[in-house]
CSV table of N, CA and C in Angstrom, one decimal:
chain,number,residue,atom,x,y,z
A,20,MET,N,127.2,295.9,-9.1
A,20,MET,CA,127.0,295.7,-7.7
A,20,MET,C,128.3,295.2,-7.0
A,21,LYS,N,129.1,295.7,-6.0
A,21,LYS,CA,130.1,295.5,-5.4
A,21,LYS,C,129.7,294.5,-4.1
A,22,HIS,N,130.5,293.5,-3.7
A,22,HIS,CA,130.2,292.8,-2.6
A,22,HIS,C,131.4,292.2,-1.8
A,23,ARG,N,131.5,292.7,-0.5
A,23,ARG,CA,132.9,292.0,0.2
A,23,ARG,C,132.8,291.1,1.0
A,24,ILE,N,133.6,290.2,0.8
A,24,ILE,CA,133.5,289.0,1.9
A,24,ILE,C,134.9,288.8,2.9
A,25,SER,N,134.8,289.2,3.9
A,25,SER,CA,136.0,289.0,4.7
A,25,SER,C,136.4,288.0,5.1
A,26,HIS,N,137.9,287.5,5.4
A,26,HIS,CA,138.2,286.2,5.7
A,26,HIS,C,139.8,286.5,6.5
A,27,ASP,N,139.9,285.3,7.3
A,27,ASP,CA,141.3,285.3,8.0
A,27,ASP,C,142.1,284.1,7.7
A,28,LEU,N,141.9,283.9,6.1
A,28,LEU,CA,142.6,282.6,5.9
A,28,LEU,C,144.1,282.8,5.2
A,29,GLY,N,144.5,283.9,4.8
A,29,GLY,CA,145.8,284.3,4.0
A,29,GLY,C,145.3,284.1,2.4
A,30,LEU,N,146.0,284.5,1.6
A,30,LEU,CA,145.9,284.5,0.4
A,30,LEU,C,145.5,283.2,-0.6
A,31,GLU,N,146.5,282.2,-0.2
A,31,GLU,CA,146.9,280.9,-0.9
A,31,GLU,C,145.4,280.1,-0.6
A,32,LEU,N,145.0,280.1,0.8
A,32,LEU,CA,143.9,279.3,1.1
A,32,LEU,C,142.8,279.7,0.5
A,33,ALA,N,142.3,281.1,0.8
A,33,ALA,CA,141.4,281.8,0.2
A,33,ALA,C,141.0,281.5,-1.4
A,34,ARG,N,142.4,281.6,-2.0
A,34,ARG,CA,142.5,281.2,-3.6
A,34,ARG,C,141.7,279.8,-3.8
A,35,LYS,N,142.2,278.7,-2.9
A,35,LYS,CA,141.7,277.4,-3.1
A,35,LYS,C,140.1,277.3,-2.7
A,36,ALA,N,139.6,278.1,-1.7
A,36,ALA,CA,138.4,278.0,-1.2
A,36,ALA,C,137.3,278.6,-2.1
A,37,THR,N,138.1,279.5,-2.9
A,37,THR,CA,137.1,280.5,-3.8
A,37,THR,C,136.7,279.5,-5.1
A,38,ALA,N,138.1,278.9,-5.5
A,38,ALA,CA,138.1,278.0,-6.8
A,38,ALA,C,137.0,277.1,-6.6
A,39,ARG,N,137.0,276.3,-5.3
A,39,ARG,CA,136.3,275.6,-4.9
A,39,ARG,C,134.5,275.7,-5.0
A,40,ALA,N,134.4,276.9,-4.4
A,40,ALA,CA,133.3,277.4,-4.5
A,40,ALA,C,132.6,277.6,-6.0
A,41,LEU,N,133.4,278.0,-7.1
A,41,LEU,CA,132.9,278.3,-8.1
A,41,LEU,C,132.8,277.1,-8.8
A,42,GLU,N,133.6,276.2,-8.4
A,42,GLU,CA,133.5,274.8,-9.1
A,42,GLU,C,132.2,274.0,-8.6
A,43,SER,N,131.6,274.3,-7.5
A,43,SER,CA,130.5,273.6,-7.0
A,43,SER,C,129.4,274.2,-7.6
A,44,TYR,N,129.3,275.3,-8.2
A,44,TYR,CA,128.0,275.8,-8.6
A,44,TYR,C,127.4,275.3,-9.7
A,45,LYS,N,128.5,274.6,-10.5
A,45,LYS,CA,128.3,273.7,-11.7
A,45,LYS,C,127.7,272.5,-11.5
A,46,ASP,N,127.8,271.9,-10.4
A,46,ASP,CA,127.2,270.8,-9.8
A,46,ASP,C,125.7,271.2,-9.3
A,47,GLN,N,125.7,272.1,-8.5
A,47,GLN,CA,124.4,272.6,-7.7
A,47,GLN,C,123.6,273.5,-8.4
A,48,PHE,N,124.0,274.0,-9.4
A,48,PHE,CA,123.0,275.0,-9.9
A,48,PHE,C,123.2,274.9,-11.8
A,49,PRO,N,123.0,273.7,-12.4
A,49,PRO,CA,123.3,273.2,-13.8
A,49,PRO,C,122.2,274.1,-14.5
A,50,GLU,N,121.0,274.3,-14.0
A,50,GLU,CA,120.2,275.1,-14.9
A,50,GLU,C,120.6,276.6,-15.2
A,51,ALA,N,121.4,277.2,-14.3
A,51,ALA,CA,121.9,278.5,-14.5
A,51,ALA,C,123.2,278.5,-15.3
A,52,GLU,N,123.6,277.3,-15.8
A,52,GLU,CA,124.8,277.2,-16.7
A,52,GLU,C,125.8,278.1,-16.2
A,53,PRO,N,126.6,278.0,-15.1
A,53,PRO,CA,127.4,278.9,-14.5
A,53,PRO,C,128.8,278.5,-15.2
A,54,GLU,N,129.4,279.8,-15.2
A,54,GLU,CA,130.7,279.5,-15.8
A,54,GLU,C,131.9,280.3,-14.8
A,55,GLY,N,133.1,279.6,-14.8
A,55,GLY,CA,134.0,280.5,-13.9
A,55,GLY,C,135.5,280.4,-14.5
A,56,ARG,N,136.0,281.4,-15.2
A,56,ARG,CA,137.3,281.4,-15.8
A,56,ARG,C,138.6,282.3,-15.2
A,57,TRP,N,139.4,281.5,-14.5
A,57,TRP,CA,140.3,282.4,-13.9
A,57,TRP,C,141.2,283.1,-15.2
A,58,LEU,N,141.3,284.3,-14.9
A,58,LEU,CA,142.2,285.3,-15.7
A,58,LEU,C,143.5,285.7,-15.2
A,59,SER,N,143.5,285.4,-13.7
A,59,SER,CA,144.8,285.4,-13.0
A,59,SER,C,144.8,284.5,-12.0
A,60,ALA,N,145.8,284.6,-11.1
A,60,ALA,CA,145.8,283.4,-9.7
A,60,ALA,C,144.7,284.3,-9.1
A,61,ASP,N,144.2,285.6,-8.9
A,61,ASP,CA,143.7,286.3,-8.0
A,61,ASP,C,142.1,286.8,-8.6
A,62,ARG,N,141.9,286.7,-9.8
A,62,ARG,CA,140.7,287.3,-10.5
A,62,ARG,C,140.2,286.1,-11.3
A,63,ALA,N,138.8,285.9,-11.2
A,63,ALA,CA,138.0,285.1,-12.1
A,63,ALA,C,137.0,285.9,-12.8
A,64,GLN,N,136.4,285.5,-14.0
A,64,GLN,CA,135.5,286.2,-14.3
A,64,GLN,C,134.2,285.0,-14.5
A,65,VAL,N,133.0,285.5,-14.0
A,65,VAL,CA,132.1,284.6,-13.8
A,65,VAL,C,130.7,285.0,-14.6
A,66,ALA,N,129.8,284.0,-14.9
A,66,ALA,CA,129.0,284.1,-15.8
A,66,ALA,C,127.7,283.2,-15.3
A,67,PHE,N,126.6,283.3,-15.3
A,67,PHE,CA,125.3,282.5,-15.1
A,67,PHE,C,123.9,283.1,-15.6
A,68,THR,N,123.2,282.3,-16.0
A,68,THR,CA,121.8,282.8,-16.4
A,68,THR,C,120.7,282.7,-15.4
A,69,VAL,N,119.9,283.8,-15.6
A,69,VAL,CA,119.0,283.9,-14.6
A,69,VAL,C,117.6,284.4,-15.4
A,70,ALA,N,116.5,283.4,-15.3
A,70,ALA,CA,115.3,284.0,-16.2
A,70,ALA,C,115.9,284.4,-17.8
A,71,GLY,N,116.5,283.6,-18.2
A,71,GLY,CA,116.7,283.9,-19.6
A,71,GLY,C,117.8,284.8,-20.1
A,72,LYS,N,118.3,285.5,-18.8
A,72,LYS,CA,119.6,286.8,-19.2
A,72,LYS,C,120.6,286.3,-18.5
A,73,ARG,N,121.8,286.3,-19.5
A,73,ARG,CA,123.0,286.0,-18.8
A,73,ARG,C,123.8,287.2,-18.0
A,74,LEU,N,124.2,286.9,-16.9
A,74,LEU,CA,124.6,288.0,-15.9
A,74,LEU,C,126.1,287.4,-15.9
A,75,LYS,N,126.9,288.7,-15.8
A,75,LYS,CA,128.4,288.5,-15.8
A,75,LYS,C,129.1,289.1,-14.8
A,76,GLY,N,130.0,288.9,-14.0
A,76,GLY,CA,130.8,289.5,-13.2
A,76,GLY,C,132.3,289.1,-12.9
A,77,GLN,N,132.9,289.5,-11.7
A,77,GLN,CA,134.2,289.0,-11.4
A,77,GLN,C,134.5,288.6,-10.0
A,78,VAL,N,135.3,287.8,-9.6
A,78,VAL,CA,135.8,287.6,-8.5
A,78,VAL,C,137.0,287.9,-8.0
A,79,ASP,N,137.5,288.8,-7.1
A,79,ASP,CA,138.8,289.1,-6.8
A,79,ASP,C,139.1,288.7,-5.7
A,80,VAL,N,140.3,287.8,-5.6
A,80,VAL,CA,140.7,287.5,-4.2
A,80,VAL,C,141.9,287.9,-3.7
A,81,ALA,N,141.8,288.5,-2.1
A,81,ALA,CA,142.8,289.2,-1.6
A,81,ALA,C,143.0,288.6,-0.4
A,82,LYS,N,144.5,289.0,0.4
A,82,LYS,CA,144.9,288.4,1.3
A,82,LYS,C,143.6,288.4,2.6
A,83,GLU,N,142.9,289.3,2.7
A,83,GLU,CA,141.7,289.5,3.9
A,83,GLU,C,140.6,289.7,3.2
A,84,ARG,N,140.4,289.7,2.1
A,84,ARG,CA,139.0,289.7,1.6
A,84,ARG,C,138.7,289.0,0.1
A,85,ILE,N,137.4,288.7,-0.4
A,85,ILE,CA,137.0,288.4,-1.6
A,85,ILE,C,136.1,289.3,-2.0
A,86,ASP,N,136.2,290.1,-2.9
A,86,ASP,CA,135.3,290.9,-3.7
A,86,ASP,C,134.7,290.4,-4.9
A,87,ILE,N,133.3,290.6,-4.9
A,87,ILE,CA,132.6,289.8,-5.9
A,87,ILE,C,131.7,291.4,-6.5
A,88,GLU,N,131.8,291.4,-8.0
A,88,GLU,CA,131.1,292.3,-8.4
A,88,GLU,C,130.3,291.8,-9.8
A,89,LEU,N,128.8,292.0,-9.7
A,89,LEU,CA,128.1,291.4,-10.7
A,89,LEU,C,127.5,292.9,-11.6
A,90,ASP,N,127.5,292.5,-12.9
A,90,ASP,CA,127.0,293.6,-13.8
A,90,ASP,C,125.5,293.0,-14.1
A,91,VAL,N,124.7,294.0,-13.2
A,91,VAL,CA,123.2,293.4,-13.2
A,91,VAL,C,122.1,294.5,-13.8
A,92,PRO,N,121.7,294.2,-15.0
A,92,PRO,CA,120.6,295.1,-15.8
A,92,PRO,C,119.9,295.3,-14.8
A,93,LEU,N,119.2,296.7,-15.1
A,93,LEU,CA,118.2,297.3,-14.4
A,93,LEU,C,117.0,296.5,-14.2
A,94,LEU,N,116.7,295.9,-15.0
A,94,LEU,CA,115.6,295.1,-14.7
A,94,LEU,C,115.6,293.9,-13.8
A,95,PHE,N,116.7,293.2,-13.4
A,95,PHE,CA,117.2,292.2,-12.5
A,95,PHE,C,117.6,293.0,-11.2
A,96,ARG,N,117.6,294.4,-11.2
A,96,ARG,CA,118.3,294.6,-9.9
A,96,ARG,C,117.4,294.2,-8.5
A,97,PRO,N,116.0,294.1,-8.7
A,97,PRO,CA,115.2,293.6,-7.6
A,97,PRO,C,115.9,292.2,-7.1
A,98,PHE,N,116.2,291.5,-7.9
A,98,PHE,CA,117.1,290.1,-7.4
A,98,PHE,C,118.5,290.0,-7.0
A,99,GLN,N,119.0,291.5,-7.2
A,99,GLN,CA,120.5,291.2,-7.2
A,99,GLN,C,120.8,291.0,-5.7
A,100,LYS,N,120.3,291.4,-4.8
A,100,LYS,CA,120.6,290.8,-3.2
A,100,LYS,C,120.4,289.5,-3.2
A,101,GLN,N,119.4,288.8,-3.8
A,101,GLN,CA,119.3,287.2,-3.6
A,101,GLN,C,120.5,286.6,-4.2
A,102,ALA,N,120.8,287.5,-5.6
A,102,ALA,CA,121.9,286.6,-6.1
A,102,ALA,C,123.2,286.5,-5.2
A,103,MET,N,123.6,287.8,-4.8
A,103,MET,CA,124.7,287.9,-4.0
A,103,MET,C,124.7,287.3,-2.7
A,104,ALA,N,123.6,287.0,-2.3
A,104,ALA,CA,123.3,286.2,-1.0
A,104,ALA,C,123.6,284.4,-1.2
A,105,VAL,N,123.2,283.9,-2.6
A,105,VAL,CA,123.6,282.8,-2.8
A,105,VAL,C,125.0,282.5,-3.4
A,106,ILE,N,125.8,283.5,-3.6
A,106,ILE,CA,127.1,283.6,-4.1
A,106,ILE,C,127.8,283.5,-2.5
A,107,GLU,N,127.6,284.5,-2.0
A,107,GLU,CA,128.3,284.5,-0.4
A,107,GLU,C,127.9,283.3,0.2
A,108,GLU,N,126.9,282.6,0.4
A,108,GLU,CA,126.8,281.5,1.2
A,108,GLU,C,127.6,280.7,0.6
A,109,GLU,N,127.7,280.3,-0.6
A,109,GLU,CA,128.6,279.1,-1.1
A,109,GLU,C,130.2,279.4,-0.8
A,110,ILE,N,130.5,280.6,-0.9
A,110,ILE,CA,131.9,280.8,-0.7
A,110,ILE,C,132.3,280.7,0.8
A,111,GLU,N,131.1,281.2,1.3
A,111,GLU,CA,131.4,281.0,3.1
A,111,GLU,C,131.6,279.5,3.5
A,112,ALA,N,130.6,278.9,2.7
A,112,ALA,CA,130.9,277.5,3.1
A,112,ALA,C,132.2,276.8,2.9
A,113,TRP,N,132.7,277.4,1.8
A,113,TRP,CA,134.0,277.0,1.6
A,113,TRP,C,135.2,277.5,2.2
A,114,LEU,N,134.9,278.7,2.6
A,114,LEU,CA,136.0,279.4,3.6
A,114,LEU,C,135.8,278.6,4.9
A,115,THR,N,134.8,278.2,5.1
A,115,THR,CA,134.6,277.3,6.7
A,115,THR,C,135.3,276.0,6.5
A,116,LYS,N,134.8,275.3,5.5
A,116,LYS,CA,135.8,274.1,5.1
A,116,LYS,C,137.2,274.1,5.1
A,117,ALA,N,137.8,275.5,4.3
A,117,ALA,CA,139.1,275.6,4.6
A,117,ALA,C,139.8,275.8,6.0
A,118,ARG,N,138.9,276.5,6.9
A,118,ARG,CA,139.2,276.9,8.1
A,118,ARG,C,139.3,275.4,8.9
A,119,LYS,N,138.5,274.4,8.5
A,119,LYS,CA,138.6,273.2,9.3
A,119,LYS,C,139.8,272.2,8.6
A,120,GLY,N,140.6,272.6,7.6
A,120,GLY,CA,141.2,271.7,6.9
A,120,GLY,C,140.7,270.6,5.9
A,121,GLU,N,139.3,271.1,5.6
A,121,GLU,CA,138.6,270.1,4.9
A,121,GLU,C,138.7,270.6,3.1
A,122,LEU,N,139.5,271.0,2.6
A,122,LEU,CA,139.5,271.4,1.5
A,122,LEU,C,140.0,270.2,0.3
A,123,GLU,N,140.7,269.7,0.8
A,123,GLU,CA,141.3,268.5,0.2
A,123,GLU,C,140.5,267.2,-0.2
C-alpha cells in the first residue's frame, strides 16, 4: 500500500522532519521493534513488528511530498489503514515542528 503526505517545507527540511519522525518511533513504540535505515538521502527502509509479524516498507522524501509504502500481508490488510494513520500522524507532527522552527 502506498500513501502520500504533501508538505510545503522543501526537500532539506522535509528530510530532517522525516528522519526525526522515524527516530521518535523507537522511543514511542519499543514493543514494535521499529527500525529505519537510510538507503540514500531521500529513501529509508523501515520495518516494525505487529502481532508477531515483521512488516517492511520504505519512505521516500521529495520536494513537496513524502511517500510511504508498506508491504502488508493479506492477513494484516484490515489493519493497514490504522498502521498508515499512526505513521502519518507522527510524520505530520514533525512536519509541523519543522514549520515552527522547532526541529533543533
